[in-house]
Amino acid sequence: MLEYQKQIITEVVEEDGLLILSPGLGLFNILCSVLQLYTTGNHLVLILNTTDEQDDLIQAHMVDKGVHSNRLLQRIVYNTPAEQRSSLYRQSGVFSITSRILVVDMLLKRMPTSLISGIIVYNAHRVKPNSIEELILRIYRHENEEGFIKAFSDRPDAFVTGFAPLQNTLKSLFLRKVHLWPRFQVLVTDNLSQIDNNVIELQQPMTKSMDIIQQSLVECMEDTLTELRRSNPSVDVSEFTIENSFARSFDTIVRGQLDPIWHKVTPASKQLVADLKILRQLLSCLTTYDCVSFYSFVETIIAANSPSGGKQTKQSQWLFLEAGNRAIVESRKRVYLKPSDKEYESFESHLSINSHPPSKIKLVLEEQPKWDLLNQILKEIDHDCVKMNDGEGAPVLIMVSDKRTCAQVKEYISYYAGNNRQSEPFLNKLVQNFFRWRANITSLQGVVNGASTTQNTSTSSPLARSGRPPPNKRRRVRGGSSTAAASDRPSLLAESFRSEMETTLSSLDTNDEEEFTGIGPLTDEHEIEMGKDDILPTFEEIPANSLMTIQCYEDDMNDQILEDYKPSFIVMFDPNPAFIRQVEVYRASNPQIQLRVYFMLYENSVEEQNYLNTIRKEKESFEKLIHEKSIMAIPLPTKRKEKEITILRSNTRLAGGQAEVSQGSSDVIVDMREFRSSLPSILYAEGMNIIPCTLQVGDYILSPDMCVERKSMVDLIQSFSSGRLYTQCESMSAYYKIPILLIEFDQNRSFSLQNESDIRENIRANDLSSKLVLLTLAFPKLRIIWSSSPHETALVFEELKKTDKEPNMEIAVSIGADNMEDGEIIYNMTPQDILRSMPGVTSVNYRIIMNEVNNLAELVRLSESQLKKMIGEEASRKLYHFIHKKQGTLN
């Protein structure tokens, strides 16, 4: 362990705080070392926010350090029985537990909170105000003021967005101190600079076609950003820059600016936001996908934007620009050429595939430039390995960004090692699947039937209207300019795409029995089939010096990969700043190992720009954190509100309106699934007692007569579409006197149900406000509460509970349950079985019927209105029509 890592552990153990470390400096190893300290003695330590893979790595680390098997990390999962969990907690140890299980055990007193030695929060950047982790820490601090809280994170950029983000995070974690360890810290720099770095940086130029595609896509992004800024002048667009648009976080930046006015944003602007995401994905895929997979992605986008079935679709505006057309054409030319291309005559193609492609095309199948560079690197390594380890070679590690690239690099190395370059092209199988896939797209869309040949959507393209000139110079353009040409692009685009699909389909109209496997490399393509002679009596270990390993970047596992393989050569096929630091730490920890690193990067590419931006943003993030730490007010621990004794005055008609004193706690029964939201945390902070359980009816029970079904905007729309909300309101109306539908909005978004333009004068079946009107007509008892935020909901709940009795958990759980039985009442089973077999009678409402009527004869004599009051409209209609349906006369 390096000196700076020892210093970090000392600081973390001595004083509670939040540790923010630069990515790649060994945060996971520091966490394992801290946990190891608590494996001895009678400690009960809980760790939150870890994955199953991380738990396995922690256990492996403890085993390597000689920790006894009885003191290893124990995992509490969803299927661990409650009695077993309670028993394990009292035996002490280090536990990894999910937040939802822990908060339920704390609220139900299964967890001895006063005996907890401490809680460790990993990935602390995920902890947000009013999150379930904050609720856990609030309960812990309310009942245990002696235990420790320690938090870890290696995402400094997550603590610099918003107003006082570091201070708010410390407040949510109930911490007062932060430990900042950037890469440029003096001790870290000294530890990592003692070893000479043998790093070879290789900047590979892109091909001409790739460069044209990249420039065209960047041009489309610039036009899209310009149009987005013009369409939304009231939004702060200082961060809407082309540099920021290359990063994944740009989607969050855009939505953060537009969410407060999302109800006022036009559909065209919403489409522009979606276009920016698509363009960023295309720029990323340009350097990671092969030419066939990339073009299939492009054609998928075109197919999604082509009118089909006579219906007009929302189309991506960048497709109608000249730059967009240029990117599409160049993407195709990387795969094949058509007779209409000017390069067709001069290009000599020696490639052929087994299946029959469309006639009169010439296959190009341009390979990724990095593949040939990787081949040259491996040749150099093979040459140098002869001189190492007495000619036995040296281990080689190739690091890639994802599993798709891993599979393709493996396939390419095997292909080249087999000397197949002259026999068939490397992308042979892939291009066969591509043409097969195009045929499937044709049949799915019904393009051959000519369903979308007459669509004209030129008037819906703001980018096509504006073209390349600045948006403030909007003049009428006539003639053959690029803007005028763009107006005809939609129909031409669909027509061109349809004609190519028809050609592909006609050429593939053969009885090919080979199974279609899709586009792109498959990570599980090679299956091992065992034969009778495959199991040998003895096994021979493969020497490590002869291994070539291809791995994906996995933040917490990279350190373990380096320690396990101990490579002498590392090839970074894709750039990753965090892994570079992990290699630095590995070299400093193992100075005796001779290591050479090859760093591959596309020259003048978006890949290079993203790499440099990542390093720059990390440095800027730490500078902002250092500044905020120096000026921020130290957050004081916020205590939970205590229940106040209130004097209530009830109805004056009851005992003259005598004053009553509200005593005891304010209980709210909460369904388990509601802990995904922030409302339970806010209710607990406001002094209410949260009772978690599994409810069959409702989400929150405020009193014996009051049931609340909470819906966010997204959930409300989905519930209307599926019909689930109708059933839920029907159940609440059947069991509770005051059923309530709570429509809760996000506090960061507008308090608006729908856009002003979407509001209709008349009731329509597909309109959201119309559906709400119909719902209130169907259930007259239903109350609707509109809440602008979860904090407002907590205040509403507090007011509603002031004059009502506290709910009973056992009764609330039994309502609507299938196995609800009353031990004091005995029913005749035969009539009960007959009743439950009737239409409209469910496992939920059959007991209501048996409580209201004495026998089946009395049920038959009930009117439809009486049944409706008893079991609801839909069920009563089915049951009444079944009972009174005329079956004809018997002979």
Coordinates of C-alpha atoms in Angstrom, one line a residue, residues 429-769:
K429 CA -20.4 -12.9 -41.8
L430 CA -21.4 -9.5 -40.5
V431 CA -22.3 -8.1 -44.0
Q432 CA -24.4 -11.2 -44.7
N433 CA -26.4 -10.6 -41.6
F434 CA -26.7 -7.0 -42.6
F435 CA -28.5 -7.7 -45.8
R436 CA -30.7 -10.3 -44.1
W437 CA -31.5 -7.7 -41.5
R438 CA -32.5 -5.2 -44.2
A439 CA -35.0 -7.7 -45.6
N440 CA -36.5 -8.1 -42.1
I441 CA -36.9 -4.4 -41.7
T442 CA -38.7 -4.3 -45.1
S443 CA -41.2 -6.9 -44.1
L444 CA -41.8 -5.4 -40.7
Q445 CA -42.4 -1.9 -42.0
G446 CA -44.5 -2.9 -44.9
V447 CA -42.5 -0.7 -47.1
V448 CA -42.8 -3.0 -50.1
N449 CA -46.6 -2.5 -50.0
G450 CA -46.1 1.2 -50.6
A451 CA -47.7 2.3 -47.3
S452 CA -45.7 5.4 -47.1
T453 CA -45.0 6.7 -50.6
T454 CA -47.0 9.9 -50.5
Q455 CA -46.0 11.5 -47.2
N456 CA -44.9 15.1 -47.3
T457 CA -43.5 16.5 -44.1
S458 CA -41.4 19.3 -45.4
T459 CA -43.3 21.9 -43.5
S460 CA -42.4 20.4 -40.1
S461 CA -38.7 20.9 -40.2
P462 CA -37.5 24.1 -38.5
L463 CA -33.9 23.2 -39.3
A464 CA -34.7 22.6 -42.9
R465 CA -36.3 26.0 -43.1
S466 CA -33.4 27.7 -41.4
G467 CA -30.7 25.7 -43.2
R468 CA -27.1 26.8 -42.8
P469 CA -27.5 30.6 -42.5
P470 CA -27.8 32.1 -39.0
P471 CA -31.3 31.8 -37.5
N472 CA -31.8 35.5 -37.2
K473 CA -31.6 36.0 -40.9
R474 CA -34.8 34.3 -41.9
R475 CA -35.5 35.3 -45.4
R476 CA -37.4 33.5 -48.1
V477 CA -35.1 31.3 -50.2
R478 CA -36.0 30.4 -53.8
G479 CA -34.3 28.3 -56.4
G480 CA -31.8 25.5 -56.0
S481 CA -30.2 26.5 -52.6
S482 CA -29.4 23.9 -49.9
T483 CA -32.3 25.2 -47.9
A484 CA -34.8 24.8 -50.7
A485 CA -33.4 21.4 -51.5
A486 CA -33.8 20.4 -47.9
S487 CA -37.5 21.0 -48.1
D488 CA -37.9 18.1 -50.5
R489 CA -35.7 15.8 -48.5
P490 CA -38.4 14.0 -46.4
S491 CA -40.2 12.4 -49.3
L492 CA -37.0 11.7 -51.1
L493 CA -35.5 10.2 -48.0
A494 CA -38.4 7.8 -47.5
E495 CA -38.5 6.9 -51.3
S496 CA -34.7 6.3 -51.5
F497 CA -34.8 4.1 -48.4
R498 CA -37.8 2.2 -49.7
S499 CA -36.2 1.5 -53.1
E500 CA -33.0 0.1 -51.5
M501 CA -35.0 -2.1 -49.2
E502 CA -37.0 -3.5 -52.2
T503 CA -33.7 -4.3 -54.0
T504 CA -32.3 -6.0 -50.9
L505 CA -35.5 -8.1 -50.4
S506 CA -35.7 -9.2 -54.0
S507 CA -32.0 -10.4 -54.0
L508 CA -32.6 -12.3 -50.7
D509 CA -35.7 -14.0 -51.9
T510 CA -34.1 -17.4 -51.5
N511 CA -34.7 -20.5 -49.3
D512 CA -31.8 -19.7 -47.0
E513 CA -32.0 -22.0 -44.0
E514 CA -29.2 -20.4 -42.1
E515 CA -30.5 -18.7 -38.9
F516 CA -30.3 -15.0 -38.7
T517 CA -28.3 -13.9 -35.7
G518 CA -28.5 -10.1 -35.9
I519 CA -26.0 -7.4 -36.6
G520 CA -22.7 -7.0 -34.7
P521 CA -20.4 -9.4 -32.8
L522 CA -22.0 -11.7 -30.2
T523 CA -20.3 -12.0 -26.8
D524 CA -21.5 -15.6 -26.3
E525 CA -21.1 -16.7 -29.9
H526 CA -18.7 -19.5 -29.2
E527 CA -20.2 -22.3 -27.2
I528 CA -18.1 -25.2 -25.8
E529 CA -19.5 -28.6 -26.6
M530 CA -18.1 -31.4 -24.5
G531 CA -17.3 -34.7 -26.2
K532 CA -16.6 -38.1 -24.6
D533 CA -12.8 -37.6 -24.8
D534 CA -12.8 -34.0 -23.5
I535 CA -12.5 -34.8 -19.8
L536 CA -8.9 -35.7 -19.3
P537 CA -7.5 -37.5 -16.2
T538 CA -4.9 -34.8 -15.7
F539 CA -4.7 -31.1 -16.3
E540 CA -1.8 -29.0 -17.3
E541 CA -1.7 -25.3 -16.2
I542 CA -1.3 -22.8 -19.0
P543 CA 1.8 -20.7 -18.2
A544 CA 0.9 -17.0 -17.5
N545 CA 3.7 -15.8 -19.8
S546 CA 1.8 -17.2 -22.8
L547 CA -1.6 -15.6 -22.0
M548 CA -3.1 -12.7 -24.0
T549 CA -6.1 -11.4 -22.1
I550 CA -8.8 -9.1 -23.3
Q551 CA -10.8 -7.3 -20.6
C552 CA -13.4 -4.6 -20.3
Y553 CA -12.9 -1.6 -18.1
E554 CA -14.6 -2.2 -14.8
D555 CA -13.8 0.5 -12.3
D556 CA -13.5 -1.6 -9.1
M557 CA -12.2 -4.8 -10.7
N558 CA -9.4 -3.2 -12.7
D559 CA -7.0 -3.2 -9.7
Q560 CA -7.7 -6.9 -9.1
I561 CA -7.2 -7.7 -12.8
L562 CA -3.8 -6.1 -12.8
E563 CA -2.8 -8.0 -9.6
D564 CA -4.0 -11.3 -11.0
Y565 CA -2.5 -11.2 -14.4
K566 CA 0.6 -9.1 -13.6
P567 CA 1.0 -8.1 -17.3
S568 CA 4.3 -7.0 -18.8
F569 CA 2.4 -5.3 -21.7
I570 CA -0.8 -3.4 -21.6
V571 CA -2.7 -2.2 -24.7
M572 CA -5.3 0.4 -24.0
F573 CA -7.5 0.0 -27.1
D574 CA -9.9 2.6 -25.9
P575 CA -8.9 5.6 -23.7
N576 CA -9.8 5.6 -20.0
P577 CA -8.3 8.2 -17.6
A578 CA -9.2 6.2 -14.5
F579 CA -7.4 3.1 -15.8
I580 CA -4.3 5.1 -16.5
R581 CA -4.1 6.1 -12.9
Q582 CA -4.7 2.5 -11.8
V583 CA -1.7 1.5 -13.9
E584 CA 0.3 4.2 -12.2
V585 CA -0.7 2.9 -8.8
Y586 CA 0.1 -0.7 -9.9
R587 CA 3.6 0.4 -11.1
A588 CA 4.3 2.3 -7.9
S589 CA 3.1 -0.7 -5.8
N590 CA 5.2 -3.2 -7.9
P591 CA 8.4 -1.4 -8.9
Q592 CA 10.1 -4.7 -9.7
I593 CA 7.8 -5.4 -12.7
Q594 CA 8.9 -4.1 -16.1
L595 CA 5.7 -2.7 -17.7
R596 CA 5.1 -1.1 -21.1
V597 CA 1.8 0.6 -21.9
Y598 CA 0.4 1.3 -25.4
F599 CA -2.2 4.0 -25.4
M600 CA -4.3 4.1 -28.6
L601 CA -6.3 7.2 -29.6
Y602 CA -7.9 8.5 -32.8
E603 CA -6.3 11.7 -33.8
N604 CA -8.5 14.8 -34.0
S605 CA -11.5 12.9 -33.1
V606 CA -14.4 13.2 -30.7
E607 CA -12.9 10.3 -28.8
E608 CA -9.8 12.5 -28.1
Q609 CA -11.9 15.5 -27.2
N610 CA -13.9 13.5 -24.7
Y611 CA -10.8 12.1 -23.1
L612 CA -9.3 15.6 -22.7
N613 CA -12.6 17.0 -21.5
T614 CA -12.9 14.3 -18.8
I615 CA -9.4 15.2 -17.4
R616 CA -10.2 18.9 -17.5
K617 CA -13.6 18.6 -15.9
E618 CA -12.1 16.5 -13.1
K619 CA -9.5 19.1 -12.3
E620 CA -12.1 21.9 -12.4
S621 CA -14.4 19.9 -10.1
F622 CA -11.7 19.5 -7.5
E623 CA -10.9 23.2 -7.7
K624 CA -14.5 24.1 -7.1
L625 CA -14.8 21.6 -4.2
I626 CA -11.7 23.0 -2.6
H627 CA -13.1 26.5 -2.9
E628 CA -16.5 25.5 -1.6
K629 CA -15.0 23.7 1.4
S630 CA -13.1 26.8 2.3
I631 CA -16.2 29.1 2.4
M632 CA -19.2 26.8 3.2
A633 CA -20.9 26.8 6.5
I634 CA -20.4 23.6 8.4
P635 CA -23.7 21.8 8.3
L636 CA -25.2 21.1 11.7
P637 CA -27.1 17.9 12.3
T638 CA -30.8 18.3 11.7
K639 CA -32.9 16.6 14.3
R640 CA -36.2 15.0 13.6
K641 CA -39.3 17.1 14.6
E642 CA -40.9 15.8 17.8
K643 CA -44.6 15.2 18.0
E644 CA -46.3 18.3 19.5
I645 CA -49.2 18.1 21.8
T646 CA -52.0 19.9 20.0
I647 CA -55.5 20.9 21.2
L648 CA -58.1 20.0 18.7
R649 CA -61.7 21.2 18.6
S650 CA -64.0 18.7 17.0
N651 CA -67.5 19.2 15.7
T652 CA -69.6 21.5 18.0
R653 CA -72.6 19.2 17.6
L654 CA -70.7 16.4 19.4
A655 CA -70.5 17.0 23.2
G656 CA -70.7 20.7 22.7
G657 CA -67.3 20.8 20.8
Q658 CA -65.2 20.0 23.9
A659 CA -61.5 20.5 23.5
E660 CA -59.6 17.3 22.9
V661 CA -55.9 16.8 23.4
S662 CA -54.1 14.9 20.7
Q663 CA -51.9 12.4 22.4
G664 CA -49.5 9.7 21.2
S665 CA -47.7 9.4 17.9
S666 CA -48.8 10.3 14.4
D667 CA -48.7 7.0 12.4
V668 CA -48.8 6.5 8.7
I669 CA -48.9 3.0 7.2
V670 CA -46.8 3.0 4.1
D671 CA -46.6 0.3 1.3
M672 CA -43.2 -1.3 0.8
R673 CA -43.0 -0.2 -2.8
E674 CA -43.4 3.5 -1.8
F675 CA -39.8 3.6 -0.4
R676 CA -38.6 4.2 -3.9
S677 CA -39.9 7.7 -3.6
S678 CA -38.7 10.5 -1.3
L679 CA -42.1 10.9 0.5
P680 CA -41.5 8.4 3.4
S681 CA -38.2 10.1 4.2
I682 CA -39.9 13.5 4.4
L683 CA -42.8 12.2 6.5
Y684 CA -40.3 10.7 9.0
A685 CA -38.4 14.0 9.2
E686 CA -41.6 15.8 9.9
G687 CA -42.1 13.7 13.0
M688 CA -44.5 11.0 11.7
N689 CA -44.0 7.4 12.5
I690 CA -43.6 5.3 9.4
I691 CA -45.1 1.7 9.6
P692 CA -43.9 -0.2 6.5
C693 CA -45.9 -3.2 5.3
T694 CA -47.3 -4.8 2.1
L695 CA -50.7 -3.2 1.3
Q696 CA -53.2 -4.7 -1.1
V697 CA -55.2 -1.5 -1.3
G698 CA -53.7 2.0 -1.4
D699 CA -50.2 3.3 -0.9
Y700 CA -50.7 5.3 2.4
I701 CA -53.2 4.7 5.2
L702 CA -53.7 7.9 7.2
S703 CA -56.7 6.7 9.3
P704 CA -59.1 3.8 9.5
D705 CA -61.3 5.6 6.9
M706 CA -58.7 7.4 4.8
C707 CA -56.6 5.7 2.1
V708 CA -54.3 7.4 -0.4
E709 CA -53.1 6.2 -3.8
R710 CA -50.0 8.3 -4.8
K711 CA -49.3 8.8 -8.5
S712 CA -46.4 10.7 -10.1
M713 CA -47.1 12.2 -13.5
V714 CA -45.4 9.3 -15.3
D715 CA -47.2 6.7 -13.2
L716 CA -50.5 8.5 -13.6
I717 CA -50.3 8.3 -17.4
Q718 CA -49.2 4.7 -17.4
S719 CA -52.0 3.7 -14.9
F720 CA -54.6 5.3 -17.1
S721 CA -53.3 3.5 -20.2
S722 CA -53.2 0.1 -18.5
G723 CA -56.5 0.5 -16.7
R724 CA -54.8 -0.1 -13.3
L725 CA -55.9 3.2 -11.8
Y726 CA -59.6 2.3 -12.3
T727 CA -59.1 -1.0 -10.4
Q728 CA -57.2 0.8 -7.7
C729 CA -59.9 3.4 -7.2
E730 CA -62.6 0.8 -7.2
S731 CA -60.8 -1.1 -4.4
M732 CA -60.3 2.0 -2.4
S733 CA -63.9 3.0 -2.8
A734 CA -65.0 -0.5 -1.7
Y735 CA -63.0 -0.6 1.5
Y736 CA -62.6 3.0 2.7
K737 CA -65.0 5.8 3.3
I738 CA -62.5 8.5 2.1
P739 CA -60.5 7.2 -0.9
I740 CA -57.9 9.8 -2.1
L741 CA -56.0 10.0 -5.3
L742 CA -52.8 12.0 -4.8
I743 CA -51.2 13.5 -7.9
E744 CA -47.7 14.5 -7.0
F745 CA -45.5 16.6 -9.2
D746 CA -41.7 16.9 -9.2
Q747 CA -40.6 20.0 -7.3
N748 CA -38.0 20.7 -10.0
R749 CA -40.6 20.7 -12.7
S750 CA -43.6 22.8 -13.5
F751 CA -46.8 22.4 -11.5
S752 CA -48.8 21.7 -14.7
L753 CA -50.8 18.7 -15.7
Q754 CA -50.3 19.1 -19.5
N755 CA -49.4 21.7 -22.1
E756 CA -51.9 24.5 -22.7
S757 CA -52.1 23.4 -26.3
D758 CA -53.2 19.9 -25.3
I759 CA -56.2 21.1 -23.3
R760 CA -59.5 20.4 -25.3
E761 CA -62.9 21.9 -24.9
N762 CA -64.7 18.6 -25.1
I763 CA -64.1 15.3 -23.4
R764 CA -61.9 13.0 -25.4
A765 CA -61.0 9.4 -24.7
N766 CA -57.2 10.0 -25.2
D767 CA -57.0 13.3 -23.3
L768 CA -55.5 13.2 -19.8
S769 CA -57.8 15.8 -18.2

